Amino acid sequence: MSINTFGHLFRVTTWGESHGPALGATVDGCPPGVPIDAGAIQHWLDKRKPGQNRYTTQRREADAVQILSGTFEGVTTGTPVQLMIENTDQRSKDYGDIKDKFRPGHADITYFQKYGLRDYRGGGRSSARETAARVAAGGLARAALAALAPTVEIKGYMTRMGAHEIDRSRFYWDQIDQNPFWTPDATAAETWADYLDGLRKSGSSVGAVIEVVARGVPAGLGAPVYGKLDTDLAAAMMSINAVKGVEIGEGMSAAMLTGELNADEITMGPDGPVYSSNHAGGILGGISTGQDIVVRFAVKPTSSILTTRKTITRTGEETEIITKGRHDPCVGIRAVPVGEAMMACVLLDHMLLHRGQIGKNQGQIG
Amino acid sequence: MSINTFGHLFRVTTWGESHGPALGATVDGCPPGVPIDAGAIQHWLDKRKPGQNRYTTQRREADAVQILSGTFEGVTTGTPVQLMIENTDQRSKDYGDIKDKFRPGHADITYFQKYGLRDYRGGGRSSARETAARVAAGGLARAALAALAPTVEIKGYMTRMGAHEIDRSRFYWDQIDQNPFWTPDATAAETWADYLDGLRKSGSSVGAVIEVVARGVPAGLGAPVYGKLDTDLAAAMMSINAVKGVEIGEGMSAAMLTGELNADEITMGPDGPVYSSNHAGGILGGISTGQDIVVRFAVKPTSSILTTRKTITRTGEETEIITKGRHDPCVGIRAVPVGEAMMACVLLDHMLLHRGQIGKNQGQIG
Amino acid sequence: MSINTFGHLFRVTTWGESHGPALGATVDGCPPGVPIDAGAIQHWLDKRKPGQNRYTTQRREADAVQILSGTFEGVTTGTPVQLMIENTDQRSKDYGDIKDKFRPGHADITYFQKYGLRDYRGGGRSSARETAARVAAGGLARAALAALAPTVEIKGYMTRMGAHEIDRSRFYWDQIDQNPFWTPDATAAETWADYLDGLRKSGSSVGAVIEVVARGVPAGLGAPVYGKLDTDLAAAMMSINAVKGVEIGEGMSAAMLTGELNADEITMGPDGPVYSSNHAGGILGGISTGQDIVVRFAVKPTSSILTTRKTITRTGEETEIITKGRHDPCVGIRAVPVGEAMMACVLLDHMLLHRGQIGKNQGQIG
Amino acid sequence: MSINTFGHLFRVTTWGESHGPALGATVDGCPPGVPIDAGAIQHWLDKRKPGQNRYTTQRREADAVQILSGTFEGVTTGTPVQLMIENTDQRSKDYGDIKDKFRPGHADITYFQKYGLRDYRGGGRSSARETAARVAAGGLARAALAALAPTVEIKGYMTRMGAHEIDRSRFYWDQIDQNPFWTPDATAAETWADYLDGLRKSGSSVGAVIEVVARGVPAGLGAPVYGKLDTDLAAAMMSINAVKGVEIGEGMSAAMLTGELNADEITMGPDGPVYSSNHAGGILGGISTGQDIVVRFAVKPTSSILTTRKTITRTGEETEIITKGRHDPCVGIRAVPVGEAMMACVLLDHMLLHRGQIGKNQGQIG
């Protein structure tokens, strides 16, 4: 990963701030001939768009994407695709209070220390608005995956909000799109609704765990030892705003298992190897096994809260701050489509990388 | 991260297999004038070396490092440093049994599927021996850090073995080097000794959690939004063999907190900002705050165990396997110096990257 | 160099086609605090803008640049700078004739073979319009150089048009901006004016040699052995449309010299080493000496000419083609500001790279 | 190109100095299953080896290559291939005279200024010995090309020595291996033999032009606009020691042509497009046409000569120097296999890059 670019061959560079004229993604290395138009990308952006229900920020952005380059007559040309989203709702007056104070838990202080300035109007480059560009790039990646590997299906959902985890015995795929939290557990959705209403009204916020699963991924993707599929997924997810932890398969809990419990046994199915379980999260030695790829990440609670907190000013004066404005009580909700987008970009990138070095899988079992 | 290379400016490419003539690290971009010799690097390799006590593999490797290039008259020249370690203990007969069977939980099957062949003599490139090259590179990174940023101190230790976690009230830095588990909790070390003896004798294995802390890191390191310090640390740690989860600061637990609890308050100390807590793990917006950098990762249990497991052969026959050989009952132990090495490489890399783009921190508080 | 990106730390990704909505440059890694606005960049774009006199294409593009990100209150923030230029003059009817025929000497045929399609409206990505984005990025690089290394001065000029070379005894810097060919030889400018009028009227075209000089570049820039300053300059210049040769200092003529004639002798001046000559073009071992950096490149004649040429169609039929439209009789003229821009980008990039690895030059002479 | 690495997917990092224990190439990204052994690589190294006749340096190096990693049972595994060459002839006493004096035309002074030190025993990293590692890597690239694209044939030869150019009417491929200068013109070889004897005896040296041709390269390789095939070839050749100019096809002479003369006309042959000429050097718009790829580069005369030259010392004293030692009177001779190696590496890299993004050429003519 370069500074504002990620990917080996499918390279995404995002640019733009929350309160500038526009933001976007410059996507290089997309295969040619992929059918795409702005509508197909807009579909995914709408999923992330703020203000859709009372659980997300009331900031209203159209988040309308334009394709400025890299397509011709409805398909990609193989040259850079520029995806631009204009910023339309920039009530910078909301942010006047933080011009000289650093918000605890935000990037305000580190940006100032490093760069000597910061765009105090709303987080600037560190704003979660940057993730809109990721979702746009992910939309293009999904279109390319649909052309190159139509079996791949990517789905993200929330498995924990604060103290409340889902019950996996109530896990239903078709529930995910049925509630504002993208959770597969309908009962959890009800609990969380009340819980989050309470937090929202008190001006507080809470963290969340998001799980992203990719099904139908062929075996063989990933490049040891520093371009491992799990390495790149970890980087991709950790690069999302507010993410503090990333897990593959069993994740941190792998530490609690013995070798007998952890290793997924292998038998032979009609189409190749079959595994008794998926502690590995679909990745062995950094390379996909053909099982579901399972990634999980924790999103910290929004630091913009209505409770008074101690902080300092640019000149080093001690003071207090309340962060008003229109913030997400559980920013993890909107991280779901972002996690999906990062998964799509990483998988496509590794498909191209695999094809480049290897062509097709060289080993055939059975 | 490129395939076998990591780092932006301090670029480490490791090479070599467990049973070839040698393995090593090609390190490009090291600053010139750094005092270094083989002994200084050997110090760190000895910490990782197998066979030092009954809790690690009895494979005996001298792991003697040679510096083949990039130094002159005791200092680095600024040109590539080649660090080579010859393989000396290659009892390949130990591995004959796995020539045609895939070990569950290993990279055997995915390497075969992708590459059409694999070095069955001992994991080849996927062997944990590769981490010796990381430790060597980390030794060089530490020497460069000592020259550029003498305040930086890096320390790794184990905080969990299987079901047994340390008690943070018994955390003592000076205990870390006093037990074979690199743990700061002397009582835990005793418990673990018994526990691991039992596992070892039964031919089982267990996972672990390693924490790596860097103290004295200046504020300002890290480059949003895809070259964040936490992003690169996540990639670095996840790229280590058997790692399944990575956490920064509060990590996965951040999901359970409210905004009030999570955000570290800021006051003014004599030397600059002071934080009331370190839930952030020393990183805000991808940039170091000046607090301790805290990274944690989970190592899964070794999949090489003496219990019979179901598997298949290269030709797709179902069979069973017992993995004999000289393996680590808790490979997490030897991951401690590896995690430290990755931390050192990432920090040095970000220091150079920061100096390249910024020079010195542009913002001064107070 | 990645596909559509160049640079190590100052990374420029250009995007866009000649007949899409817009084109531009995504510039990552710019130091913070550099004073910049659209006007400062427009200054350089205006130099390249078509239709300024009868010797360049009559296509009329405003080439008005907008800064969409990466600046705040008049200075760069250290985050990606998006420079966008909207396409305004897109008379695609001019190009209808070439929809199915490949123009000899153009990228039409190779783009079609590789990508399976091409933007036949005007060259698409292979159009020289792409160089507008380079000039914009170069404008930003110049602003950063002005801040970091104010001694650096970059100047490009034409030294040959077809059979006609300048006479170096008539070389005057202040002549360069006084004629439409950016040539330092006023007499040559007169000759070329007549010569090019004739070519233009007959619908022909001609090649040119451009020289770009950078003065005031400090010693020490460049990174052996594949990131040499001359290596990166060669790549930068060769990547410009229609360039077929690149020379540093003595260039191809170095082959004709003996060692005595070629090696620049060194004496000691008041401010450090002084060289008796500059056959090296300011670079030894890939590192700048402190002398003028001298790069030269040859631009082939535009292939769009009014003479009938044999070619084939997409379906493999043999046919003939005349390329009408509004083309440059000597595209080398407009390559002058492009070469300057590439020089600016490479020098800034190497300054940051040098600062990253080295800090300041480590060796002091005298 | 990174500092000591080149290539996008087939990435070669060379390391090592002229007087250290060893030097070599770390090659990452090689496809698996390529038949290779040390002998196959040694074949190409022997072509470059010094001391084979009286026209090259009398330094005697076995240049015996060892493969330390990345192969198993005679084929590549897809993991990094380490190619090591031990230095055996290190008469460092020959170089004592230059410990404190900078040799004009050498990298001595710039290395010292940048790094604060230099390996005065023989050029260190800037020594032409580094090119042995390129030739080794090129040998591996050739083996991979033989497997992936057996039609590709690469041949380098000298076309000029000092004032003496070959006569293209006497160009015979089978002459190239018949004379010590790798020239296709037998008459030129005789002239040059006398000429170089004279120069050698007088302690002088002379420059040369090398041409490298690749035949049988499929259309479609190259990636606009900064990963063009000609861009990467220019960088690859310019990165070779002592190279001062690079040309593709018509090269610098393209500046002298009109559009009618320069554009290669296209007709239809039995296997696809046929071109009337090859001014383009086999590359249009940065992408291969299927014609011969033709690259030319100029090598300056060795600066190590027996004539007294003015120079300065590290402390800034003015002095004189005669560079004794065992040097090449025409270092261009040994640059022939180096140029071939770079061509092989670039072509293989672009084949993998093309396969990664595109798979197979998407456009079919006829």
mmCIF file of C-alpha atoms in Angstrom, chain B residues 14-258:
data_model
loop_
_atom_site.group_PDB
_atom_site.id
_atom_site.type_symbol
_atom_site.label_atom_id
_atom_site.label_comp_id
_atom_site.label_asym_id
_atom_site.label_seq_id
_atom_site.Cartn_x
_atom_site.Cartn_y
_atom_site.Cartn_z
ATOM 1 C CA THR B 14 12.657 -12.126 2.314
ATOM 2 C CA TRP B 15 13.618 -15.214 0.351
ATOM 3 C CA GLY B 16 14.321 -18.857 0.980
ATOM 4 C CA GLU B 17 12.734 -22.067 2.119
ATOM 5 C CA SER B 18 13.071 -24.254 5.164
ATOM 6 C CA HIS B 19 15.052 -26.926 3.377
ATOM 7 C CA GLY B 20 17.003 -25.069 0.703
ATOM 8 C CA PRO B 21 20.652 -24.049 1.065
ATOM 9 C CA ALA B 22 19.861 -20.740 2.752
ATOM 10 C CA LEU B 23 17.299 -18.077 3.422
ATOM 11 C CA GLY B 24 17.564 -14.390 4.062
ATOM 12 C CA ALA B 25 16.446 -10.829 3.691
ATOM 13 C CA THR B 26 17.386 -8.307 1.034
ATOM 14 C CA VAL B 27 16.970 -4.939 2.718
ATOM 15 C CA ASP B 28 16.845 -1.882 0.519
ATOM 16 C CA GLY B 29 16.643 1.745 1.523
ATOM 17 C CA CYS B 30 18.471 1.614 4.850
ATOM 18 C CA PRO B 31 19.969 4.976 5.762
ATOM 19 C CA PRO B 32 23.761 5.157 5.440
ATOM 20 C CA GLY B 33 26.109 5.397 8.376
ATOM 21 C CA VAL B 34 24.230 3.036 10.699
ATOM 22 C CA PRO B 35 26.705 1.050 12.825
ATOM 23 C CA ILE B 36 25.991 -2.643 12.281
ATOM 24 C CA ASP B 37 27.699 -5.987 12.271
ATOM 25 C CA ALA B 38 26.584 -9.600 12.174
ATOM 26 C CA GLY B 39 26.802 -9.853 15.958
ATOM 27 C CA ALA B 40 24.252 -7.122 16.506
ATOM 28 C CA ILE B 41 21.785 -8.931 14.287
ATOM 29 C CA GLN B 42 22.648 -12.336 15.721
ATOM 30 C CA HIS B 43 21.529 -11.065 19.121
ATOM 31 C CA TRP B 44 17.936 -10.910 17.935
ATOM 32 C CA LEU B 45 18.094 -14.135 15.959
ATOM 33 C CA ASP B 46 19.254 -15.998 19.033
ATOM 34 C CA LYS B 47 16.080 -14.895 20.771
ATOM 35 C CA ARG B 48 13.994 -16.617 18.104
ATOM 36 C CA LYS B 49 16.265 -19.630 17.621
ATOM 37 C CA PRO B 50 14.578 -22.999 18.074
ATOM 38 C CA GLY B 51 15.612 -25.628 20.580
ATOM 39 C CA GLN B 52 16.456 -23.319 23.427
ATOM 40 C CA ASN B 53 14.144 -24.963 25.906
ATOM 41 C CA ARG B 54 11.655 -27.781 25.986
ATOM 42 C CA TYR B 55 8.794 -25.542 24.890
ATOM 43 C CA THR B 56 10.006 -24.942 21.366
ATOM 44 C CA THR B 57 10.822 -27.235 18.458
ATOM 45 C CA GLN B 58 13.870 -29.414 18.956
ATOM 46 C CA ARG B 59 15.018 -28.723 15.446
ATOM 47 C CA ARG B 60 18.514 -27.306 15.862
ATOM 48 C CA GLU B 61 19.468 -24.473 13.602
ATOM 49 C CA ALA B 62 22.471 -22.286 14.282
ATOM 50 C CA ASP B 63 20.652 -19.459 12.515
ATOM 51 C CA ALA B 64 23.979 -17.743 12.004
ATOM 52 C CA VAL B 65 23.545 -14.603 9.961
ATOM 53 C CA GLN B 66 26.064 -13.293 7.449
ATOM 54 C CA ILE B 67 26.047 -9.769 6.025
ATOM 55 C CA LEU B 68 26.907 -10.119 2.345
ATOM 56 C CA SER B 69 26.511 -6.539 1.204
ATOM 57 C CA GLY B 70 25.624 -2.999 2.083
ATOM 58 C CA THR B 71 28.123 -2.345 4.839
ATOM 59 C CA PHE B 72 31.654 -1.014 4.811
ATOM 60 C CA GLU B 73 33.975 -0.492 7.709
ATOM 61 C CA GLY B 74 31.247 -1.264 10.204
ATOM 62 C CA VAL B 75 28.461 0.951 8.969
ATOM 63 C CA THR B 76 25.727 0.724 6.372
ATOM 64 C CA THR B 77 26.488 2.339 3.034
ATOM 65 C CA GLY B 78 22.913 3.125 2.001
ATOM 66 C CA THR B 79 22.915 0.309 -0.573
ATOM 67 C CA PRO B 80 21.088 -3.033 -0.235
ATOM 68 C CA VAL B 81 22.008 -5.092 2.792
ATOM 69 C CA GLN B 82 21.896 -8.805 2.148
ATOM 70 C CA LEU B 83 21.388 -10.871 5.298
ATOM 71 C CA MET B 84 21.868 -14.592 4.709
ATOM 72 C CA ILE B 85 21.252 -17.500 7.053
ATOM 73 C CA GLU B 86 22.367 -20.929 5.906
ATOM 74 C CA ASN B 87 20.130 -23.875 6.655
ATOM 75 C CA THR B 88 22.097 -26.479 8.513
ATOM 76 C CA ASP B 89 19.605 -28.925 10.034
ATOM 77 C CA GLN B 90 17.607 -30.355 7.208
ATOM 78 C CA ARG B 91 16.514 -33.809 8.249
ATOM 79 C CA SER B 92 14.224 -34.145 5.307
ATOM 80 C CA LYS B 93 13.455 -37.743 6.201
ATOM 81 C CA ASP B 94 11.197 -36.461 8.943
ATOM 82 C CA TYR B 95 8.861 -35.141 6.345
ATOM 83 C CA GLY B 96 8.589 -38.104 3.984
ATOM 84 C CA ASP B 97 5.173 -38.974 5.301
ATOM 85 C CA ILE B 98 3.631 -35.739 4.078
ATOM 86 C CA LYS B 99 4.947 -35.905 0.542
ATOM 87 C CA ASP B 100 1.590 -36.914 -0.867
ATOM 88 C CA LYS B 101 -0.781 -35.954 1.936
ATOM 89 C CA PHE B 102 -1.940 -32.446 2.736
ATOM 90 C CA ARG B 103 -1.636 -31.534 6.409
ATOM 91 C CA PRO B 104 -4.883 -29.971 7.675
ATOM 92 C CA GLY B 105 -4.383 -26.390 8.731
ATOM 93 C CA HIS B 106 -1.210 -26.060 6.670
ATOM 94 C CA ALA B 107 -0.470 -24.310 3.425
ATOM 95 C CA ASP B 108 0.273 -27.648 1.745
ATOM 96 C CA ILE B 109 -2.965 -27.839 -0.158
ATOM 97 C CA THR B 110 -3.221 -24.227 -1.269
ATOM 98 C CA TYR B 111 0.407 -24.087 -2.403
ATOM 99 C CA PHE B 112 -0.142 -27.230 -4.426
ATOM 100 C CA GLN B 113 -3.334 -25.918 -5.970
ATOM 101 C CA LYS B 114 -1.791 -22.588 -6.883
ATOM 102 C CA TYR B 115 1.740 -23.506 -7.897
ATOM 103 C CA GLY B 116 1.303 -27.119 -8.990
ATOM 104 C CA LEU B 117 4.085 -28.206 -6.694
ATOM 105 C CA ARG B 118 5.316 -27.676 -3.197
ATOM 106 C CA ASP B 119 8.488 -28.259 -1.312
ATOM 107 C CA TYR B 120 7.189 -31.123 0.818
ATOM 108 C CA ARG B 121 10.386 -31.324 2.816
ATOM 109 C CA GLY B 122 9.150 -28.956 5.435
ATOM 110 C CA GLY B 123 6.728 -26.347 4.326
ATOM 111 C CA GLY B 124 9.139 -24.699 1.948
ATOM 112 C CA ARG B 125 8.335 -21.056 1.710
ATOM 113 C CA SER B 126 5.371 -21.369 4.078
ATOM 114 C CA SER B 127 7.573 -22.642 6.894
ATOM 115 C CA ALA B 128 7.956 -20.508 9.989
ATOM 116 C CA ARG B 129 11.661 -20.541 9.232
ATOM 117 C CA GLU B 130 10.947 -17.623 6.935
ATOM 118 C CA THR B 131 10.477 -15.522 10.053
ATOM 119 C CA ALA B 132 14.186 -15.830 10.821
ATOM 120 C CA ALA B 133 14.762 -13.521 7.870
ATOM 121 C CA ARG B 134 12.280 -11.045 9.343
ATOM 122 C CA VAL B 135 14.099 -11.079 12.652
ATOM 123 C CA ALA B 136 17.392 -10.413 10.869
ATOM 124 C CA ALA B 137 15.867 -7.480 8.988
ATOM 125 C CA GLY B 138 14.339 -6.289 12.236
ATOM 126 C CA GLY B 139 17.781 -6.316 13.808
ATOM 127 C CA LEU B 140 18.986 -3.946 11.148
ATOM 128 C CA ALA B 141 15.888 -1.784 11.583
ATOM 129 C CA ARG B 142 16.554 -1.594 15.310
ATOM 130 C CA ALA B 143 20.102 -0.444 14.672
ATOM 131 C CA ALA B 144 18.847 2.264 12.336
ATOM 132 C CA LEU B 145 16.199 3.305 14.851
ATOM 133 C CA ALA B 146 18.863 3.512 17.538
ATOM 134 C CA ALA B 147 20.703 5.979 15.325
ATOM 135 C CA LEU B 148 17.709 7.999 14.129
ATOM 136 C CA ALA B 149 15.353 7.869 17.082
ATOM 137 C CA PRO B 150 17.155 6.644 20.176
ATOM 138 C CA THR B 151 14.070 7.103 22.342
ATOM 139 C CA VAL B 152 12.262 4.230 20.650
ATOM 140 C CA GLU B 153 12.076 1.008 22.648
ATOM 141 C CA ILE B 154 10.270 -2.074 21.366
ATOM 142 C CA LYS B 155 9.123 -4.948 23.518
ATOM 143 C CA GLY B 156 6.987 -7.986 22.760
ATOM 144 C CA TYR B 157 5.478 -10.444 25.219
ATOM 145 C CA MET B 158 2.811 -13.097 25.503
ATOM 146 C CA THR B 159 -0.470 -12.172 27.131
ATOM 147 C CA ARG B 160 -2.443 -15.338 26.528
ATOM 148 C CA MET B 161 -1.747 -19.035 26.030
ATOM 149 C CA GLY B 162 -4.872 -20.966 25.146
ATOM 150 C CA ALA B 163 -7.440 -20.463 27.872
ATOM 151 C CA HIS B 164 -4.969 -18.722 30.167
ATOM 152 C CA GLU B 165 -4.581 -14.971 30.029
ATOM 153 C CA ILE B 166 -2.189 -12.881 32.055
ATOM 154 C CA ASP B 167 -3.371 -10.796 34.975
ATOM 155 C CA ARG B 168 -2.467 -7.210 34.118
ATOM 156 C CA SER B 169 -2.141 -6.368 37.809
ATOM 157 C CA ARG B 170 0.895 -8.638 37.828
ATOM 158 C CA PHE B 171 2.494 -7.016 34.770
ATOM 159 C CA TYR B 172 6.232 -6.380 35.217
ATOM 160 C CA TRP B 173 8.503 -5.400 32.347
ATOM 161 C CA ASP B 174 11.528 -6.970 33.969
ATOM 162 C CA GLN B 175 9.786 -10.330 34.102
ATOM 163 C CA ILE B 176 9.538 -10.606 30.338
ATOM 164 C CA ASP B 177 13.047 -11.927 29.836
ATOM 165 C CA GLN B 178 12.899 -14.142 32.903
ATOM 166 C CA ASN B 179 10.764 -16.971 31.551
ATOM 167 C CA PRO B 180 10.602 -19.077 28.409
ATOM 168 C CA PHE B 181 7.268 -17.527 27.372
ATOM 169 C CA TRP B 182 8.333 -13.875 27.297
ATOM 170 C CA THR B 183 5.475 -13.034 29.597
ATOM 171 C CA PRO B 184 5.395 -10.112 32.051
ATOM 172 C CA ASP B 185 3.318 -12.114 34.552
ATOM 173 C CA ALA B 186 5.527 -14.497 36.534
ATOM 174 C CA THR B 187 2.556 -16.385 37.911
ATOM 175 C CA ALA B 188 1.190 -16.958 34.434
ATOM 176 C CA ALA B 189 4.585 -18.271 33.391
ATOM 177 C CA GLU B 190 4.356 -20.971 36.039
ATOM 178 C CA THR B 191 0.834 -21.953 35.086
ATOM 179 C CA TRP B 192 1.745 -22.034 31.414
ATOM 180 C CA ALA B 193 4.780 -24.203 32.024
ATOM 181 C CA ASP B 194 2.642 -26.968 33.447
ATOM 182 C CA TYR B 195 -0.072 -26.466 30.898
ATOM 183 C CA LEU B 196 2.297 -26.605 27.956
ATOM 184 C CA ASP B 197 4.142 -29.630 29.317
ATOM 185 C CA GLY B 198 0.860 -31.444 29.263
ATOM 186 C CA LEU B 199 0.048 -30.391 25.750
ATOM 187 C CA ARG B 200 3.510 -31.230 24.506
ATOM 188 C CA LYS B 201 3.438 -34.701 25.970
ATOM 189 C CA SER B 202 0.027 -35.408 24.442
ATOM 190 C CA GLY B 203 1.280 -34.219 21.050
ATOM 191 C CA SER B 204 -1.135 -31.337 21.017
ATOM 192 C CA SER B 205 -0.592 -27.620 20.534
ATOM 193 C CA VAL B 206 -2.175 -24.348 21.554
ATOM 194 C CA GLY B 207 -2.605 -20.771 20.363
ATOM 195 C CA ALA B 208 -1.405 -17.556 21.942
ATOM 196 C CA VAL B 209 -1.769 -13.800 21.986
ATOM 197 C CA ILE B 210 1.317 -11.622 21.602
ATOM 198 C CA GLU B 211 1.426 -7.948 22.416
ATOM 199 C CA VAL B 212 4.114 -5.672 21.033
ATOM 200 C CA VAL B 213 4.636 -2.221 22.450
ATOM 201 C CA ALA B 214 6.784 0.588 21.100
ATOM 202 C CA ARG B 215 7.639 3.353 23.534
ATOM 203 C CA GLY B 216 9.157 6.692 22.761
ATOM 204 C CA VAL B 217 7.774 6.896 19.245
ATOM 205 C CA PRO B 218 7.435 10.536 18.203
ATOM 206 C CA ALA B 219 4.054 11.938 17.186
ATOM 207 C CA GLY B 220 3.416 12.315 13.475
ATOM 208 C CA LEU B 221 4.325 8.928 11.977
ATOM 209 C CA GLY B 222 1.824 7.459 9.551
ATOM 210 C CA ALA B 223 0.345 8.522 6.265
ATOM 211 C CA PRO B 224 -3.377 8.584 5.644
ATOM 212 C CA VAL B 225 -5.340 6.998 4.273
ATOM 213 C CA TYR B 226 -3.882 3.713 3.038
ATOM 214 C CA GLY B 227 -0.405 4.106 4.463
ATOM 215 C CA LYS B 228 -1.702 4.584 7.981
ATOM 216 C CA LEU B 229 0.616 3.403 10.709
ATOM 217 C CA ASP B 230 -2.028 0.993 11.996
ATOM 218 C CA THR B 231 -2.738 -0.249 8.479
ATOM 219 C CA ASP B 232 0.893 -1.118 7.915
ATOM 220 C CA LEU B 233 1.199 -2.673 11.370
ATOM 221 C CA ALA B 234 -1.890 -4.791 10.716
ATOM 222 C CA ALA B 235 -0.434 -5.990 7.433
ATOM 223 C CA ALA B 236 2.952 -6.624 8.995
ATOM 224 C CA MET B 237 1.567 -8.727 11.832
ATOM 225 C CA MET B 238 -1.044 -10.566 9.759
ATOM 226 C CA SER B 239 1.698 -11.582 7.341
ATOM 227 C CA ILE B 240 3.403 -13.606 10.095
ATOM 228 C CA ASN B 241 2.720 -17.319 9.850
ATOM 229 C CA ALA B 242 -0.313 -18.552 11.790
ATOM 230 C CA VAL B 243 -1.572 -15.102 12.769
ATOM 231 C CA LYS B 244 -5.376 -14.820 12.555
ATOM 232 C CA GLY B 245 -6.162 -11.495 14.222
ATOM 233 C CA VAL B 246 -4.562 -8.126 14.810
ATOM 234 C CA GLU B 247 -5.583 -5.422 17.240
ATOM 235 C CA ILE B 248 -4.461 -1.844 17.809
ATOM 236 C CA GLY B 249 -4.987 -0.441 21.300
ATOM 237 C CA GLU B 250 -8.425 -1.448 22.497
ATOM 238 C CA GLY B 251 -8.740 -3.728 19.463
ATOM 239 C CA MET B 252 -11.845 -5.853 19.025
ATOM 240 C CA SER B 253 -13.044 -4.686 22.439
ATOM 241 C CA ALA B 254 -13.467 -1.172 21.085
ATOM 242 C CA ALA B 255 -16.741 -2.474 19.682
ATOM 243 C CA MET B 256 -18.055 -2.858 23.212
ATOM 244 C CA LEU B 257 -17.352 0.664 24.373
ATOM 245 C CA THR B 258 -19.297 3.877 24.250
#
